[in-house]
Amino acid sequence: FILTEKILLWIDNSFLQFGIANKLQNKKFELFGIFDINESMKEFFEKQKIVDFKKIWNFYECTPNLNPNLEYLKKIEKKYDINLWSIAYTDRAFYSEYNLFHKFNSNEILSIIENEIRFFENIFNEIKPKFLLMNAVTQHYQYLLTKICKKLGIIVLTIEPLRFGDRAMIVKDTIYDKKKFLKPITNDKKYKKTKEEIQDFLKFNMPGKFYLKDKTHKNYKINKLEKIKAFL
């Protein structure tokens, strides 16, 4: 009997986590996916046979109830040792000075967050994953998810982009723990680089160099019909 580890992947439009899932599926893991994707990509993920997910969820199918349960939210704050308003304030979409399309009131914000928590809790209660793999945290609901995982003992692995070529690194928890990541990685002399070696590395892995290789995008033109479609 071989014990398989359960990995929950947060998969977005970048397809990076989807590619990693494809590499992991023959490594004695059970894969589960939360899809944070555009509506146009929904059909692909529902019908694809590339990755054998045990189960998938579409994040945007959880619609908020506009009457938040304040007692439930109080219990959640105590249960996971979090401040929900502090988490909400990390999202610029909730700020009226930034969001010109909709002005969220308190009930709407709390309703959205409550629904997200219920969505996450249902998944964790059902599959009880050991790992969560996701891209760098950029949205309030991703930050909320990492907070819940930490309290539940779920190991969070985030894919943090590097500024050298087309590279990234996988970090346990998040890179934002200053006390942890400001310390030297190693004092081993064999990893020390000379000034010339560092300059050569920076020259070869110049930030943005990867994206400048193909300049065809500069010649790409969109006709008026496509502009009208995009506007609509």
CSV table of C-alpha atoms in Angstrom, one decimal:
chain,number,residue,atom,x,y,z
A,1,PHE,CA,0.0,0.0,0.0
A,2,ILE,CA,1.4,3.3,-1.1
A,3,LEU,CA,0.2,6.5,0.6
A,4,THR,CA,-0.5,9.2,-1.9
A,5,GLU,CA,-0.3,12.9,-1.0
A,6,LYS,CA,-3.1,15.2,-1.9
A,7,ILE,CA,-2.2,18.4,-3.7
A,8,LEU,CA,-4.6,21.2,-4.3
A,9,LEU,CA,-3.6,23.5,-7.2
A,10,TRP,CA,-4.9,27.0,-7.7
A,11,ILE,CA,-4.9,27.3,-11.5
A,12,ASP,CA,-5.2,30.6,-13.3
A,13,ASN,CA,-4.9,31.9,-16.8
A,14,SER,CA,-1.2,31.6,-16.8
A,15,PHE,CA,-1.4,27.8,-17.2
A,16,LEU,CA,1.8,27.5,-15.2
A,17,GLN,CA,0.2,25.5,-12.4
A,18,PHE,CA,-1.6,23.4,-15.0
A,19,GLY,CA,1.8,22.5,-16.6
A,20,ILE,CA,3.2,21.6,-13.1
A,21,ALA,CA,0.2,19.4,-12.5
A,22,ASN,CA,0.9,17.6,-15.7
A,23,LYS,CA,4.4,16.8,-14.5
A,24,LEU,CA,3.1,15.7,-11.0
A,25,GLN,CA,0.4,13.3,-12.1
A,26,ASN,CA,2.6,10.3,-12.3
A,27,LYS,CA,4.4,11.0,-9.1
A,28,LYS,CA,2.1,9.3,-6.6
A,29,PHE,CA,0.0,12.4,-6.0
A,30,GLU,CA,-3.7,12.9,-6.0
A,31,LEU,CA,-4.4,16.2,-7.8
A,32,PHE,CA,-7.3,18.6,-7.2
A,33,GLY,CA,-7.8,21.9,-8.9
A,34,ILE,CA,-9.5,25.2,-8.2
A,35,PHE,CA,-9.8,27.1,-11.4
A,36,ASP,CA,-9.6,30.9,-11.4
A,37,ILE,CA,-10.2,31.4,-15.1
A,38,ASN,CA,-12.0,33.4,-17.7
A,39,GLU,CA,-15.4,32.1,-18.9
A,40,SER,CA,-14.0,31.4,-22.3
A,41,MET,CA,-11.6,28.9,-20.8
A,42,LYS,CA,-14.1,27.0,-18.7
A,43,GLU,CA,-15.1,24.5,-21.3
A,44,PHE,CA,-11.5,23.5,-22.0
A,45,PHE,CA,-10.8,22.8,-18.3
A,46,GLU,CA,-14.0,20.8,-17.9
A,47,LYS,CA,-13.3,18.6,-20.9
A,48,GLN,CA,-9.5,18.3,-21.0
A,49,LYS,CA,-7.8,14.9,-20.6
A,50,ILE,CA,-4.3,16.1,-20.2
A,51,VAL,CA,-4.3,16.1,-16.4
A,52,ASP,CA,-6.2,13.6,-14.4
A,53,PHE,CA,-7.7,15.7,-11.6
A,54,LYS,CA,-9.6,13.8,-9.0
A,55,LYS,CA,-12.0,16.7,-8.7
A,56,ILE,CA,-12.1,20.4,-9.9
A,57,TRP,CA,-13.9,23.5,-8.7
A,58,ASN,CA,-14.6,26.7,-10.5
A,59,PHE,CA,-13.9,29.6,-8.2
A,60,TYR,CA,-16.3,31.9,-10.0
A,61,GLU,CA,-19.3,29.6,-9.5
A,62,CYS,CA,-19.5,30.6,-5.9
A,63,THR,CA,-21.9,33.6,-5.9
A,64,PRO,CA,-22.4,35.7,-2.7
A,65,ASN,CA,-25.5,35.9,-0.7
A,66,LEU,CA,-26.1,39.7,-0.1
A,67,ASN,CA,-27.0,39.1,3.6
A,68,PRO,CA,-23.8,38.3,5.4
A,69,ASN,CA,-24.0,36.1,8.5
A,70,LEU,CA,-22.1,38.2,11.0
A,71,GLU,CA,-22.1,35.6,13.7
A,72,TYR,CA,-20.5,33.1,11.3
A,73,LEU,CA,-17.8,35.6,10.3
A,74,LYS,CA,-17.0,36.3,14.0
A,75,LYS,CA,-16.5,32.6,14.6
A,76,ILE,CA,-14.3,32.4,11.5
A,77,GLU,CA,-12.1,35.2,12.7
A,78,LYS,CA,-11.6,33.4,16.0
A,79,LYS,CA,-11.2,30.0,14.4
A,80,TYR,CA,-8.5,31.0,11.9
A,81,ASP,CA,-7.0,33.9,14.0
A,82,ILE,CA,-7.6,36.4,11.2
A,83,ASN,CA,-9.0,39.9,10.8
A,84,LEU,CA,-11.4,39.9,7.8
A,85,TRP,CA,-11.4,43.6,7.3
A,86,SER,CA,-7.6,43.7,7.2
A,87,ILE,CA,-7.8,41.1,4.5
A,88,ALA,CA,-10.5,43.0,2.6
A,89,TYR,CA,-8.5,46.2,2.7
A,90,THR,CA,-5.7,44.5,0.7
A,91,ASP,CA,-7.9,44.4,-2.4
A,92,ARG,CA,-7.9,47.6,-4.4
A,93,ALA,CA,-11.2,46.6,-6.1
A,94,PHE,CA,-13.0,47.4,-2.8
A,95,TYR,CA,-11.7,51.0,-2.8
A,96,SER,CA,-14.1,53.5,-4.3
A,97,GLU,CA,-11.2,55.8,-5.3
A,98,TYR,CA,-9.8,53.0,-7.5
A,99,ASN,CA,-12.9,51.1,-8.7
A,100,LEU,CA,-14.8,53.3,-11.0
A,101,PHE,CA,-17.3,50.6,-12.0
A,102,HIS,CA,-18.9,49.7,-8.7
A,103,LYS,CA,-18.9,51.1,-5.2
A,104,PHE,CA,-18.9,48.1,-2.7
A,105,ASN,CA,-20.7,48.7,0.5
A,106,SER,CA,-19.9,46.8,3.8
A,107,ASN,CA,-22.5,44.2,3.3
A,108,GLU,CA,-21.4,43.4,-0.2
A,109,ILE,CA,-17.7,43.0,0.9
A,110,LEU,CA,-18.6,40.8,3.9
A,111,SER,CA,-20.9,38.7,1.7
A,112,ILE,CA,-18.2,38.1,-0.9
A,113,ILE,CA,-15.7,37.1,1.8
A,114,GLU,CA,-18.2,34.9,3.6
A,115,ASN,CA,-19.0,33.0,0.4
A,116,GLU,CA,-15.3,32.6,-0.3
A,117,ILE,CA,-14.6,31.1,3.1
A,118,ARG,CA,-17.5,28.7,2.8
A,119,PHE,CA,-16.2,27.7,-0.6
A,120,PHE,CA,-12.7,27.0,0.8
A,121,GLU,CA,-14.0,25.2,3.9
A,122,ASN,CA,-16.2,22.9,1.9
A,123,ILE,CA,-13.2,21.9,-0.2
A,124,PHE,CA,-10.9,21.3,2.8
A,125,ASN,CA,-13.5,19.3,4.6
A,126,GLU,CA,-14.0,17.1,1.6
A,127,ILE,CA,-10.4,16.4,0.4
A,128,LYS,CA,-8.1,17.4,3.3
A,129,PRO,CA,-5.1,18.3,1.1
A,130,LYS,CA,-1.5,18.3,2.4
A,131,PHE,CA,-0.3,20.9,0.0
A,132,LEU,CA,-1.6,24.0,-1.8
A,133,LEU,CA,0.3,25.2,-4.9
A,134,MET,CA,-0.5,28.6,-6.3
A,135,ASN,CA,1.0,31.6,-8.0
A,136,ALA,CA,2.2,34.6,-6.1
A,137,VAL,CA,-0.6,36.1,-3.9
A,138,THR,CA,-2.1,39.1,-5.7
A,139,GLN,CA,-5.8,39.0,-4.6
A,140,HIS,CA,-7.6,39.2,-1.3
A,141,TYR,CA,-9.1,35.8,-1.7
A,142,GLN,CA,-5.7,34.2,-2.3
A,143,TYR,CA,-4.4,35.9,0.8
A,144,LEU,CA,-7.4,34.7,2.7
A,145,LEU,CA,-6.8,31.1,1.4
A,146,THR,CA,-3.2,31.1,2.6
A,147,LYS,CA,-4.3,32.3,6.1
A,148,ILE,CA,-6.8,29.5,6.4
A,149,CYS,CA,-4.3,26.9,5.1
A,150,LYS,CA,-1.7,28.0,7.7
A,151,LYS,CA,-4.1,27.5,10.5
A,152,LEU,CA,-5.1,24.1,9.2
A,153,GLY,CA,-1.5,23.0,8.8
A,154,ILE,CA,-1.7,22.8,5.0
A,155,ILE,CA,1.7,23.5,3.4
A,156,VAL,CA,1.4,26.5,1.0
A,157,LEU,CA,3.8,26.5,-2.0
A,158,THR,CA,3.8,29.8,-4.0
A,159,ILE,CA,5.4,30.3,-7.4
A,160,GLU,CA,7.3,33.6,-7.1
A,161,PRO,CA,8.6,35.2,-10.3
A,162,LEU,CA,12.2,36.1,-10.5
A,163,ARG,CA,13.6,39.1,-12.4
A,164,PHE,CA,16.1,37.0,-14.3
A,165,GLY,CA,14.9,35.7,-17.7
A,166,ASP,CA,11.9,33.5,-17.7
A,167,ARG,CA,12.4,31.9,-14.3
A,168,ALA,CA,10.5,31.4,-11.1
A,169,MET,CA,11.1,29.7,-7.7
A,170,ILE,CA,8.7,27.8,-5.5
A,171,VAL,CA,8.6,29.1,-2.0
A,172,LYS,CA,7.2,27.5,1.1
A,173,ASP,CA,4.5,29.7,2.7
A,174,THR,CA,5.2,33.1,1.0
A,175,ILE,CA,8.2,35.3,0.2
A,176,TYR,CA,6.8,38.1,2.3
A,177,ASP,CA,8.2,36.9,5.5
A,178,LYS,CA,11.1,39.4,5.8
A,179,LYS,CA,12.7,37.9,8.8
A,180,LYS,CA,13.0,34.6,6.9
A,181,PHE,CA,14.1,35.8,3.5
A,182,LEU,CA,16.4,38.6,4.4
A,183,LYS,CA,18.9,36.2,5.9
A,184,PRO,CA,21.7,34.8,3.8
A,185,ILE,CA,20.8,31.6,2.1
A,186,THR,CA,24.2,30.0,2.7
A,187,ASN,CA,27.7,30.8,3.8
A,188,ASP,CA,29.2,28.0,1.9
A,189,LYS,CA,32.2,29.3,-0.1
A,190,LYS,CA,31.5,27.0,-3.0
A,191,TYR,CA,28.4,29.1,-3.8
A,192,LYS,CA,30.3,32.4,-3.7
A,193,LYS,CA,30.5,34.2,-7.0
A,194,THR,CA,33.2,36.6,-8.3
A,195,LYS,CA,32.2,40.1,-9.5
A,196,GLU,CA,32.8,38.9,-13.1
A,197,GLU,CA,30.6,35.8,-12.7
A,198,ILE,CA,27.8,37.9,-11.3
A,199,GLN,CA,28.1,40.4,-14.1
A,200,ASP,CA,28.0,37.6,-16.7
A,201,PHE,CA,24.9,36.1,-15.0
A,202,LEU,CA,23.1,39.4,-15.0
A,203,LYS,CA,24.0,40.1,-18.7
A,204,PHE,CA,22.8,36.7,-19.8
A,205,ASN,CA,19.6,36.8,-17.7
A,206,MET,CA,18.7,40.5,-18.2
A,207,PRO,CA,15.3,41.3,-16.9
A,208,GLY,CA,12.7,41.2,-19.6
A,209,LYS,CA,15.2,39.8,-22.1
A,210,PHE,CA,13.0,36.7,-22.6
A,211,TYR,CA,10.0,38.8,-23.6
A,212,LEU,CA,12.0,40.9,-26.1
A,213,LYS,CA,13.1,37.9,-28.2
A,214,ASP,CA,10.0,37.8,-30.2
A,215,LYS,CA,9.1,41.3,-31.5
A,216,THR,CA,6.2,40.2,-33.7
A,217,HIS,CA,3.8,41.8,-31.2
A,218,LYS,CA,4.9,45.2,-32.4
A,219,ASN,CA,3.6,44.5,-35.9
A,220,TYR,CA,0.3,43.0,-34.7
A,221,LYS,CA,-2.7,45.1,-35.6
A,222,ILE,CA,-6.3,44.7,-34.5
A,223,ASN,CA,-9.0,45.6,-37.0
A,224,LYS,CA,-11.9,47.9,-36.1
A,225,LEU,CA,-14.4,45.0,-35.8
A,226,GLU,CA,-12.2,43.2,-33.2
A,227,LYS,CA,-11.9,46.5,-31.2
A,228,ILE,CA,-15.7,46.8,-31.2
A,229,LYS,CA,-16.1,43.2,-30.0
A,230,ALA,CA,-13.6,43.7,-27.2
A,231,PHE,CA,-15.4,46.9,-26.2
A,232,LEU,CA,-18.8,45.2,-26.1
